PDB file of C-alpha atoms and ligand atoms in Angstrom:
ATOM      1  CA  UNK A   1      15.268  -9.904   1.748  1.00  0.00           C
ATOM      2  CA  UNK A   2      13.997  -6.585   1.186  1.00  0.00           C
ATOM      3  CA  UNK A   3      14.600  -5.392  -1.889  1.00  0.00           C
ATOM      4  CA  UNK A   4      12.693  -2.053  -4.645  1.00  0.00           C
ATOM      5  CA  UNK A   5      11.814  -3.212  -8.227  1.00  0.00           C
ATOM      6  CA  UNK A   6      11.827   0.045 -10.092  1.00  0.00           C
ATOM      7  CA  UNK A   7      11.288   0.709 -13.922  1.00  0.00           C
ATOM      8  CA  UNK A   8       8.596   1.485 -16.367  1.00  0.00           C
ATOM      9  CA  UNK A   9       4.805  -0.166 -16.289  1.00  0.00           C
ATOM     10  CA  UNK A  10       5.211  -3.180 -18.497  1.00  0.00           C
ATOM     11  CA  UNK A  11       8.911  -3.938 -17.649  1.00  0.00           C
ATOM     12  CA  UNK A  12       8.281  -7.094 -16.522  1.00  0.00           C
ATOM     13  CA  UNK A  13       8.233  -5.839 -12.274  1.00  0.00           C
ATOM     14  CA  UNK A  14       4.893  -7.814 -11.151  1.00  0.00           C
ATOM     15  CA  UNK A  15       5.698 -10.941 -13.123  1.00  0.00           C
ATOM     16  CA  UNK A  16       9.528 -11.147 -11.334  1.00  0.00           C
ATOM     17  CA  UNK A  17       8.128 -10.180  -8.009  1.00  0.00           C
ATOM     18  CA  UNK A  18       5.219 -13.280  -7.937  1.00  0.00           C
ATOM     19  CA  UNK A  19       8.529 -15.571  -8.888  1.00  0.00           C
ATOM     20  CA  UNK A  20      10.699 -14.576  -6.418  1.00  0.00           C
ATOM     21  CA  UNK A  21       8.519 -14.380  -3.891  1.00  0.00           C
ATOM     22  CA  UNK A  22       7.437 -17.992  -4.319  1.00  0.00           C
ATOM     23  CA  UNK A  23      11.486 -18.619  -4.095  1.00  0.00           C
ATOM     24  CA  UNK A  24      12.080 -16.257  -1.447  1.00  0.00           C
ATOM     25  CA  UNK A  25       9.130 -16.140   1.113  1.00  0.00           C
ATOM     26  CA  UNK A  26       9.890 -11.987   1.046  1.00  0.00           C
ATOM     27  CA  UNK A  27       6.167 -10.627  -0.020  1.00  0.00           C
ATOM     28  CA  UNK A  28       5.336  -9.152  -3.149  1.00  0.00           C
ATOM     29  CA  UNK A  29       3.856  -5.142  -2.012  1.00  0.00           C
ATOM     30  CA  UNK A  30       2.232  -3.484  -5.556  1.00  0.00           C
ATOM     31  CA  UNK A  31       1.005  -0.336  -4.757  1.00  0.00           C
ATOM     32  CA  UNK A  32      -1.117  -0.491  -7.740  1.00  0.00           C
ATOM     33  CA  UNK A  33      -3.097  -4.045  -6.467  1.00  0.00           C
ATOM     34  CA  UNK A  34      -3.445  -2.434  -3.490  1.00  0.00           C
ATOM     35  CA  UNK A  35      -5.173   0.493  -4.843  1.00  0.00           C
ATOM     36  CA  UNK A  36      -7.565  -1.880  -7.518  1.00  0.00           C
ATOM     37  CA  UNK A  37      -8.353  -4.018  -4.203  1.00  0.00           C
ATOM     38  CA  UNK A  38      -9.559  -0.833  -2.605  1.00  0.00           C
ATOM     39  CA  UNK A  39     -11.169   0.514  -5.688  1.00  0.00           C
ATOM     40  CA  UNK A  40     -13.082  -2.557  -6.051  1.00  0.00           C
ATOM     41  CA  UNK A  41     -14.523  -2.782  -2.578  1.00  0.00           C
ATOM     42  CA  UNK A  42     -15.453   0.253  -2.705  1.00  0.00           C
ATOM     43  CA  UNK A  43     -13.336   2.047  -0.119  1.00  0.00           C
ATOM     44  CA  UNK A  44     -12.290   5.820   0.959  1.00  0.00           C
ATOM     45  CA  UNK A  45      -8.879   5.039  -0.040  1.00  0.00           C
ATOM     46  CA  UNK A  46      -9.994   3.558  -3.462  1.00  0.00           C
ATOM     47  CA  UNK A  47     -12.776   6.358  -4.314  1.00  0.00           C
ATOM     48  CA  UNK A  48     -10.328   8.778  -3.824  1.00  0.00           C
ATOM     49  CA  UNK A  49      -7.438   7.022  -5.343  1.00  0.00           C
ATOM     50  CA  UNK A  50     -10.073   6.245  -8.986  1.00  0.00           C
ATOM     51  CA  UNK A  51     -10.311   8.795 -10.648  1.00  0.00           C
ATOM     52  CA  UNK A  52      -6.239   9.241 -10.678  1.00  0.00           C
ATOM     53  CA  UNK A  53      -5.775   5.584 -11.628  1.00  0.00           C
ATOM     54  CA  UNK A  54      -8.276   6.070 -14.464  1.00  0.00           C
ATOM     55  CA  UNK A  55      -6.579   8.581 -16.204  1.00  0.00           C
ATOM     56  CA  UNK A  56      -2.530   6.965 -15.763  1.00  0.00           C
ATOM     57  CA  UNK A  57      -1.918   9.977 -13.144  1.00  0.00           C
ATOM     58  CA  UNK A  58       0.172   9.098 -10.147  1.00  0.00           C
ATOM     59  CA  UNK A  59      -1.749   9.092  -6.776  1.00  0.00           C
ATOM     60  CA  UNK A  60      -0.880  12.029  -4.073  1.00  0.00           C
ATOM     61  CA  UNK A  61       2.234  10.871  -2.521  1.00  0.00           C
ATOM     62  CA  UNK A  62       0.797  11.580   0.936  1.00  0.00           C
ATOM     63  CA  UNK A  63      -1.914   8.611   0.418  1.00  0.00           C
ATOM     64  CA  UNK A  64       0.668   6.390  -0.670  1.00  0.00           C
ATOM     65  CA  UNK A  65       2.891   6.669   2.073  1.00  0.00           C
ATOM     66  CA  UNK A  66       0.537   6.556   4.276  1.00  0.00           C
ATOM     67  CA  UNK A  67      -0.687   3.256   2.715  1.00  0.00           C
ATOM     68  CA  UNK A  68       2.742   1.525   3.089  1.00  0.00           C
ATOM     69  CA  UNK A  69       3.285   2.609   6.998  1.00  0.00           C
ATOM     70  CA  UNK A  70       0.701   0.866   7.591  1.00  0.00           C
ATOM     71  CA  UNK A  71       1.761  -2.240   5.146  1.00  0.00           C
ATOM     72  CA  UNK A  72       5.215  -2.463   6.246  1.00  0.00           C
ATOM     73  CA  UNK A  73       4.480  -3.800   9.956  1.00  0.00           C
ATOM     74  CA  UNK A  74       2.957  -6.824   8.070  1.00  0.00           C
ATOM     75  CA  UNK A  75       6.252  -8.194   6.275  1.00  0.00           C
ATOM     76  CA  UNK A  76       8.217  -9.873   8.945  1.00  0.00           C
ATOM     77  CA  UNK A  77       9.983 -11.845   6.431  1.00  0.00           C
ATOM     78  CA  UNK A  78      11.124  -9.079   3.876  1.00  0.00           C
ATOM     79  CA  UNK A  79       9.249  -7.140   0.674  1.00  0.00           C
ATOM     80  CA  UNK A  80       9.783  -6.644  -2.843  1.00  0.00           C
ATOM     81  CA  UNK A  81       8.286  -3.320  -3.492  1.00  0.00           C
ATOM     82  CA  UNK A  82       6.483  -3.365  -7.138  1.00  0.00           C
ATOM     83  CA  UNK A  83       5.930  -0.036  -8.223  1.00  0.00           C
ATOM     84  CA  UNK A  84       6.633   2.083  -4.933  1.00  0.00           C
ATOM     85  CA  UNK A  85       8.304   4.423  -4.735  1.00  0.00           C
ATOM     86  CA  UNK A  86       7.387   6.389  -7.361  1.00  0.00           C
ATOM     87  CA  UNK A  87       8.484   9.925  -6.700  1.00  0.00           C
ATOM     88  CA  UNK A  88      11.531  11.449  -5.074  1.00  0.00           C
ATOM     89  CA  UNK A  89       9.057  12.145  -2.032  1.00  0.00           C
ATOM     90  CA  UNK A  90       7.957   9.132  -1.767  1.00  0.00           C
ATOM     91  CA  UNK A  91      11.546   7.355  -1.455  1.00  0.00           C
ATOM     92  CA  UNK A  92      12.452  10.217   0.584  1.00  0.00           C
ATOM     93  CA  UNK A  93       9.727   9.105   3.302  1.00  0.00           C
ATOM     94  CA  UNK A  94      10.688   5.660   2.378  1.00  0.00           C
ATOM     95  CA  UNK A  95      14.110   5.648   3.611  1.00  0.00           C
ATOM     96  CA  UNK A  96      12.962   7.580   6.917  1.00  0.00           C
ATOM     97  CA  UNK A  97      10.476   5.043   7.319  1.00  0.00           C
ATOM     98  CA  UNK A  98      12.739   2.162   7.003  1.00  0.00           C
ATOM     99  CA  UNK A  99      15.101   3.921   9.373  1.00  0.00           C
ATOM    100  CA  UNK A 100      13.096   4.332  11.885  1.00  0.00           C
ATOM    101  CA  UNK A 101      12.236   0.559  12.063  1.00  0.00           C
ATOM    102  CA  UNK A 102      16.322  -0.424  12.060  1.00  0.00           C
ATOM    103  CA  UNK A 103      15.927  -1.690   8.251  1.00  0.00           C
ATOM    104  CA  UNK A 104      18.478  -1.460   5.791  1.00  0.00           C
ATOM    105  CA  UNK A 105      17.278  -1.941   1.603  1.00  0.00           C
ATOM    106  CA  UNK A 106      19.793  -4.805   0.279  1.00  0.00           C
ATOM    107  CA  UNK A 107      19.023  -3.980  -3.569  1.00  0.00           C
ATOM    108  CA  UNK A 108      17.029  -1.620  -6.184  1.00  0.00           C
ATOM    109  CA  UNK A 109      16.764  -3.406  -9.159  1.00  0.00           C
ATOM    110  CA  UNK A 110      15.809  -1.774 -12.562  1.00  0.00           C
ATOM    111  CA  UNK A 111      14.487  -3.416 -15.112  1.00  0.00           C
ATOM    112  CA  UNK A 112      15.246  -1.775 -18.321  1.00  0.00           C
ATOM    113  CA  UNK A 113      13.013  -1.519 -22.012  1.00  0.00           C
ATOM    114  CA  UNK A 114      12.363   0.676 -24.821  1.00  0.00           C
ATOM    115  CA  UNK A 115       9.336   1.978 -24.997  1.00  0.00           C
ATOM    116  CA  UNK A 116       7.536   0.234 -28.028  1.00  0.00           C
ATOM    117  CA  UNK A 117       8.120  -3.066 -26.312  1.00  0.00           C
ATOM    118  CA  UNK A 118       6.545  -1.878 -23.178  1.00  0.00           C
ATOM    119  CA  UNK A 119       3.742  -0.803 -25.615  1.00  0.00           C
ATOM    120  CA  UNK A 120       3.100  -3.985 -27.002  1.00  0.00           C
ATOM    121  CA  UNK A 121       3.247  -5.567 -23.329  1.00  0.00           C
ATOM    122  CA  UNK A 122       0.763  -3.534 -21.676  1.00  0.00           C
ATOM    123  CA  UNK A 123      -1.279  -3.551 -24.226  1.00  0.00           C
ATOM    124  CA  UNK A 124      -1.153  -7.312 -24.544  1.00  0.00           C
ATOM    125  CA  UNK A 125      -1.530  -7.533 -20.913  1.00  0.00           C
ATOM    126  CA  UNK A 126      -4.430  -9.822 -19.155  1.00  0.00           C
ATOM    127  CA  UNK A 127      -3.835 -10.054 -15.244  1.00  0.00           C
ATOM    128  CA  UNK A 128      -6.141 -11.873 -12.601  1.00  0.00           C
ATOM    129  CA  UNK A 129      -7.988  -9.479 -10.753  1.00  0.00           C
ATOM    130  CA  UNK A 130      -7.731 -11.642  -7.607  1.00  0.00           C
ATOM    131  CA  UNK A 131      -3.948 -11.732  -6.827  1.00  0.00           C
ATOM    132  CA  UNK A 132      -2.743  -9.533  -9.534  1.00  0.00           C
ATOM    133  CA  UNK A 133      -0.956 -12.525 -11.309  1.00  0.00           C
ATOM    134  CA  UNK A 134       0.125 -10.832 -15.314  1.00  0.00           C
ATOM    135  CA  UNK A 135      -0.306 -12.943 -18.383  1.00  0.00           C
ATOM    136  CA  UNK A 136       0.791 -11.653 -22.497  1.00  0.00           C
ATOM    137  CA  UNK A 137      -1.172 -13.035 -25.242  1.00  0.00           C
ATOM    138  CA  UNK A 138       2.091 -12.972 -27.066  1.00  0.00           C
ATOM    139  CA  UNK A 139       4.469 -13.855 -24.716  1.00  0.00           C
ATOM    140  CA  UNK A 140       3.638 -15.678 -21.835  1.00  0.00           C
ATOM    141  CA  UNK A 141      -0.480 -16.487 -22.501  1.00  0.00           C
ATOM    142  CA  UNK A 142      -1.997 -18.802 -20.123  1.00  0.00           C
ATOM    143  CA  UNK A 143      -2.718 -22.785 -21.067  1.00  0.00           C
ATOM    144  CA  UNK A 144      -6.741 -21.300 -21.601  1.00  0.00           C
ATOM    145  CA  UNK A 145      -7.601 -17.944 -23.282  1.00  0.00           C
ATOM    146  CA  UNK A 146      -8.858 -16.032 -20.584  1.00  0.00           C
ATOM    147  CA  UNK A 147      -8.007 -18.064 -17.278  1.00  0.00           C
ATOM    148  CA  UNK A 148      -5.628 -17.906 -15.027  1.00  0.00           C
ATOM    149  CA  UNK A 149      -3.829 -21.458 -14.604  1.00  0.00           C
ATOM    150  CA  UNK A 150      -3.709 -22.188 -11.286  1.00  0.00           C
ATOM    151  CA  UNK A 151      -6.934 -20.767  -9.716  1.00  0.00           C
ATOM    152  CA  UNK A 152      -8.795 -21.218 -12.377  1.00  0.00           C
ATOM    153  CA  UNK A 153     -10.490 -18.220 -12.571  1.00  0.00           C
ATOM    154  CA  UNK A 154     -11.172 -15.150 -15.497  1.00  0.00           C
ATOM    155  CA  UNK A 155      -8.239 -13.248 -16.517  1.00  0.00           C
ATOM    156  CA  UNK A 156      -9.409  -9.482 -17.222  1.00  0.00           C
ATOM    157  CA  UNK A 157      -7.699  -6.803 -19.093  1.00  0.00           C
ATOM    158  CA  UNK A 158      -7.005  -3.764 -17.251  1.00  0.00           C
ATOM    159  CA  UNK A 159      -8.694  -0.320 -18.311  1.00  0.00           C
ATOM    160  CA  UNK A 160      -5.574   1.802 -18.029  1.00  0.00           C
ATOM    161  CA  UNK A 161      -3.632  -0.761 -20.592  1.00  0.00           C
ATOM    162  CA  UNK A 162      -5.512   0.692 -23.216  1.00  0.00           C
ATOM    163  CA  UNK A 163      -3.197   2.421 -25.832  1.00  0.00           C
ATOM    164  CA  UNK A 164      -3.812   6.217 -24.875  1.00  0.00           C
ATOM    165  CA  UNK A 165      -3.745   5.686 -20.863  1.00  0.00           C
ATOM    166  CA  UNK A 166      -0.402   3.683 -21.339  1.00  0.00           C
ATOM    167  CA  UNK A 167       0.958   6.264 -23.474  1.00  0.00           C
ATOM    168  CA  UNK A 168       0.560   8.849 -20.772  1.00  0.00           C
ATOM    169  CA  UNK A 169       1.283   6.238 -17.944  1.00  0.00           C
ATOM    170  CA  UNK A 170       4.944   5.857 -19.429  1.00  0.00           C
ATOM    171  CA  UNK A 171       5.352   9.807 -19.662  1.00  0.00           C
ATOM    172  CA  UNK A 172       4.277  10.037 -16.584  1.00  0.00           C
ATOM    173  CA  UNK A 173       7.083   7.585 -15.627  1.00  0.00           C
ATOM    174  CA  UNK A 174       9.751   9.447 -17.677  1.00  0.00           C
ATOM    175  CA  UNK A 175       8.738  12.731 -15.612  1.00  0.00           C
ATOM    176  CA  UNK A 176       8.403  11.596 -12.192  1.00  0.00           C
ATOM    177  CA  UNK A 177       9.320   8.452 -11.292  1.00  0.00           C
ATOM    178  CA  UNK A 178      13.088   8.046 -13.560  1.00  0.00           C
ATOM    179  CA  UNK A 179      14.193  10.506 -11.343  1.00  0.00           C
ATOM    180  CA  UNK A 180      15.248   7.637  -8.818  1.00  0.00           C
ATOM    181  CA  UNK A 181      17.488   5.492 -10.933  1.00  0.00           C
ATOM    182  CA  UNK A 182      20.158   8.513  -9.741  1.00  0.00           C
ATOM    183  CA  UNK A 183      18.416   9.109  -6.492  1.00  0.00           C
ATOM    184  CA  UNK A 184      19.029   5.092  -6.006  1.00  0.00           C
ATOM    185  CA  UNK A 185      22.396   4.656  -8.000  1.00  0.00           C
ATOM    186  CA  UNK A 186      23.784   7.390  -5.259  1.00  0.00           C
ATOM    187  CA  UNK A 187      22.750   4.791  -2.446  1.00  0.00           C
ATOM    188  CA  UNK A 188      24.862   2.228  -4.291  1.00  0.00           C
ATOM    189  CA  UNK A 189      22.288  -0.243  -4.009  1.00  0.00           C
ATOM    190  CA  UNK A 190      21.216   0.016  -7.693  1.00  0.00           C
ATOM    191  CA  UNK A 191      21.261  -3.183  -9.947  1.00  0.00           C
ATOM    192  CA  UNK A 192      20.412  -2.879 -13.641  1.00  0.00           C
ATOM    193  CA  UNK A 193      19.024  -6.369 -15.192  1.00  0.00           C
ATOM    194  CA  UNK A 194      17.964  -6.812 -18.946  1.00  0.00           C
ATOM    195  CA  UNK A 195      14.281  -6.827 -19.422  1.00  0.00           C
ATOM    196  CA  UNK A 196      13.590  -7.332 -22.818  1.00  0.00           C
ATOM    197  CA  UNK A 197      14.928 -11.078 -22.233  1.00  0.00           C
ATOM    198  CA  UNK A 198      12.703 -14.246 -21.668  1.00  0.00           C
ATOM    199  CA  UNK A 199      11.293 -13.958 -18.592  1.00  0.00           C
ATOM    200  CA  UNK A 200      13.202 -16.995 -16.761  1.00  0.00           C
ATOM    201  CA  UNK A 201      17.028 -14.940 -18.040  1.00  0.00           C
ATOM    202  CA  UNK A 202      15.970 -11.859 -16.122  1.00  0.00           C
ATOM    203  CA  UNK A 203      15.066 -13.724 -12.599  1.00  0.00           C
ATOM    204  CA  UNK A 204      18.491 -15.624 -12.947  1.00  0.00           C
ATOM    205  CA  UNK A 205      19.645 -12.376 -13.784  1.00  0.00           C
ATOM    206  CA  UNK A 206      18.246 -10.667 -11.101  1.00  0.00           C
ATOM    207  CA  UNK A 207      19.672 -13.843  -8.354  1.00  0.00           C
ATOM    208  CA  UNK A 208      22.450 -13.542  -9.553  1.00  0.00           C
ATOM    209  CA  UNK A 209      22.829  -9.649  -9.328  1.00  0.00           C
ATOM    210  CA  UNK A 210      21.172  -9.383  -5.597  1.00  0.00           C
ATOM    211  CA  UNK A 211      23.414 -12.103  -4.267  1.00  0.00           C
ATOM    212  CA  UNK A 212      20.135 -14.139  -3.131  1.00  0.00           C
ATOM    213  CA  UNK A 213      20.009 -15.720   0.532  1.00  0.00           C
ATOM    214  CA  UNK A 214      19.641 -19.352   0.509  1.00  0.00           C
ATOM    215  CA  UNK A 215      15.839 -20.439  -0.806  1.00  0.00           C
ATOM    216  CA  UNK A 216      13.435 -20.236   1.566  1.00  0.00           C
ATOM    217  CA  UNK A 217      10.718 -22.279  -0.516  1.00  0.00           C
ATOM    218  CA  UNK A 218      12.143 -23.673  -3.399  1.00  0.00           C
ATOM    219  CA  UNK A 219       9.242 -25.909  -3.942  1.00  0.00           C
ATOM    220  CA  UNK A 220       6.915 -23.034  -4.235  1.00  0.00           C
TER     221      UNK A 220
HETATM  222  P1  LIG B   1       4.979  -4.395 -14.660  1.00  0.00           P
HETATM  223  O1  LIG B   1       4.601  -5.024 -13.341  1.00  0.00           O
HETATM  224  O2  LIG B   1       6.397  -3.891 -14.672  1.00  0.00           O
HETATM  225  O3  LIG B   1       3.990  -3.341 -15.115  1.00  0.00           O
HETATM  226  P2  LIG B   1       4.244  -6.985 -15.774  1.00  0.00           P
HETATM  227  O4  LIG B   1       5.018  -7.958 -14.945  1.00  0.00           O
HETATM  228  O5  LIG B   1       2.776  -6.868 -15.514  1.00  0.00           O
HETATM  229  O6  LIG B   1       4.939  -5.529 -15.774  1.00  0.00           O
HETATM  230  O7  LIG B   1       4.480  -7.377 -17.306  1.00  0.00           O
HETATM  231  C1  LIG B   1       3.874  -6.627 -18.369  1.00  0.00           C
HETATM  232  C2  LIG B   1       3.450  -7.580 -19.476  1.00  0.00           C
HETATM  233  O8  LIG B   1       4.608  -8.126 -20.093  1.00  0.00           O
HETATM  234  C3  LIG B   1       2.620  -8.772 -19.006  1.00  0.00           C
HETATM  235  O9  LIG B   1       1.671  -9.050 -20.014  1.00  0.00           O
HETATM  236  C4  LIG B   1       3.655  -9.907 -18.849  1.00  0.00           C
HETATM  237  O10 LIG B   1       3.084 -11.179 -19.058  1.00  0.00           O
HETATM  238  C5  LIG B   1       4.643  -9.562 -19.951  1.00  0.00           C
HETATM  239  N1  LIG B   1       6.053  -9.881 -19.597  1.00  0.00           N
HETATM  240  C6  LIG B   1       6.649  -9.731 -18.383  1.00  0.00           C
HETATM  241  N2  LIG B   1       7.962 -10.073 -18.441  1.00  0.00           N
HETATM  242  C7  LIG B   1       8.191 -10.431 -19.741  1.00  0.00           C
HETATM  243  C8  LIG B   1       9.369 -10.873 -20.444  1.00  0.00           C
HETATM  244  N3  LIG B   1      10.549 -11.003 -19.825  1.00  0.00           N
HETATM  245  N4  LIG B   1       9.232 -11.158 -21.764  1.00  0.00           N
HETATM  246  C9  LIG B   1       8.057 -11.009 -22.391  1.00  0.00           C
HETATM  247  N5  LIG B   1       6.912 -10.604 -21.798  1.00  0.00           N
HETATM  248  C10 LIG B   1       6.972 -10.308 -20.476  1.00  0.00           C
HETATM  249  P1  LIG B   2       0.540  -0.232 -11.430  1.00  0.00           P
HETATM  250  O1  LIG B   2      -0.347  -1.393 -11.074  1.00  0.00           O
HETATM  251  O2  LIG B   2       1.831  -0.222 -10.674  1.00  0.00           O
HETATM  252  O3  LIG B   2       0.724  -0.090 -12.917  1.00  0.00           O
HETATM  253  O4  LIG B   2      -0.235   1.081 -10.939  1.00  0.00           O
HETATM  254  C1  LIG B   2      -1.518   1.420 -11.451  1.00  0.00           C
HETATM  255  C2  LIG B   2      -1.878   2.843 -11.028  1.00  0.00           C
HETATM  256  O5  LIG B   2      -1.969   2.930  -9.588  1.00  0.00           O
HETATM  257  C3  LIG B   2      -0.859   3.928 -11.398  1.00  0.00           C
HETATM  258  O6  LIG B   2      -1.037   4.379 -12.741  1.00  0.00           O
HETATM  259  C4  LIG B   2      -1.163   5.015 -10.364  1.00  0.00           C
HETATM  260  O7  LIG B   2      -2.351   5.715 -10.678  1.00  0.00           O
HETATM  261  C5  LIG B   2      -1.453   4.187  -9.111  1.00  0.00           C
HETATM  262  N1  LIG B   2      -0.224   3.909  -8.319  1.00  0.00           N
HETATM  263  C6  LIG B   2       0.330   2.695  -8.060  1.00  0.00           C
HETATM  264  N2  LIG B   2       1.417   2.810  -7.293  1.00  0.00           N
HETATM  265  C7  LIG B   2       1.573   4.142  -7.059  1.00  0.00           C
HETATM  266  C8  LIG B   2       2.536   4.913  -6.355  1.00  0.00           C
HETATM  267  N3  LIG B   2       3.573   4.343  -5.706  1.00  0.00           N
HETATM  268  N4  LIG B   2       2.384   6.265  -6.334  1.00  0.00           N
HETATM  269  C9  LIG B   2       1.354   6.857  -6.953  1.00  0.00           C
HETATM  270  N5  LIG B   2       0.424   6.197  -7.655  1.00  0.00           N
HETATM  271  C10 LIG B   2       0.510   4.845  -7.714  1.00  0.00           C
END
């Protein structure tokens, strides 16, 4: 299954992708863990990419493409995208990409929400820093303040979900990456799901709008 989650930060796109790929086997790629991975260890990629991140600016779409050539040998059993692409450029080199390897996309799903909700999500937000796993201290916390329930390990908030870098992060969205809901719809591969609901309505929503395969690892 190879399929785009596109939409605003906070819509709900990480939390969907680590449940379907659990269901599906296809691998979760998020551009942004990527980039925090690389930031972390220190890397060229993740000096260069900082200082972007920090302030809720997009990264140059030359560096990001260049990042998911090299990713997308790796997924032999599919890919849910998770915030990529992000500009017209980059699902313009997409879609060459993915031609040149004889693959077709089978859906782009968007998740949909106003902005004060995605507000109070991202600013609510704690995520583990060691598989990118998202947790809401209103609306989905974990069993223990601060830790992640199945590794055990410290949750952390992220810098750029503090108010005034989310603010810009979701203009930046409205300028540059909304754009591809009609660059998308045009493909006819565009599915719209509801993602203010409770987080278990919009993956059946989203199964039952992508026409899911057969489960791969339903015990997941
Ligand atoms: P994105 O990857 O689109 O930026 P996340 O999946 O990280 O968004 O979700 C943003 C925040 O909203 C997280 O704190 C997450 O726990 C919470 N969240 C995700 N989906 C829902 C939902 N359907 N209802 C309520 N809260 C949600
Ligand atoms: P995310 O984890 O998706 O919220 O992304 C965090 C940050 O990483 C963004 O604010 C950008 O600075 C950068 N980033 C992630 N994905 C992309 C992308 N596809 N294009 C450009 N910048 C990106």
């Amino acid at each position: 299954m190879r399929l785009i989650f596109l939409g605003p930060p906070g819509a709900g796109k990480g939390t969907q992708a680590q449940i379907l790929q659990r269901r599906f086997g296809a691998k979760q790629v998020s551009t942004g863990d990527i980039l925090r991975d690389n930031r972390s260890r220190g890397t060229e990629l993740g000096k260069l990419a900082e200082s972007y991140m920090n302030s809720g600016a997009l990264v140059p779409d030359e560096v990001i493409i260049k990042m998911i050539e090299a990713e997308l040998d790796t997924l032999p059993d599919g890919f849910i995208m998770d915030g990529f692409p992000r500009t017209v450029a980059q699902a313009e080199a997409f879609d060459c990409l993915l031609e040149s390897k004889d693959l077709t996309l089978d859906a782009v799903v968007l998740f949909e929400a106003d902005r004060a909700t995605l507000i109070a999500r991202l600013t609510g937000r704690w995520t583990n820093p060691r598989n990118g796993r998202p947790y809401n201290a209103a609306t989905n916390p974990p069993r223990v303040p601060g830790i992640d329930d199945e590794d055990g390990g410290p949750l952390v908030q992220r810098d750029d979900d503090k108010l005034e870098t989310v603010t810009k992060r979701l203009d930046v969205y409205e300028r540059q990456t909304s754009p591809l809901v009609e660059y998308y719809r045009h493909s006819g591969k565009l599915v719209q799901v509801d993602a203010l609901a409770p987080v278990d309505d919009v993956t059946k929503e989203i199964v039952a709008k992508i026409g899911a395969p057969v489960e791969q690892n339903a015990a997941g």
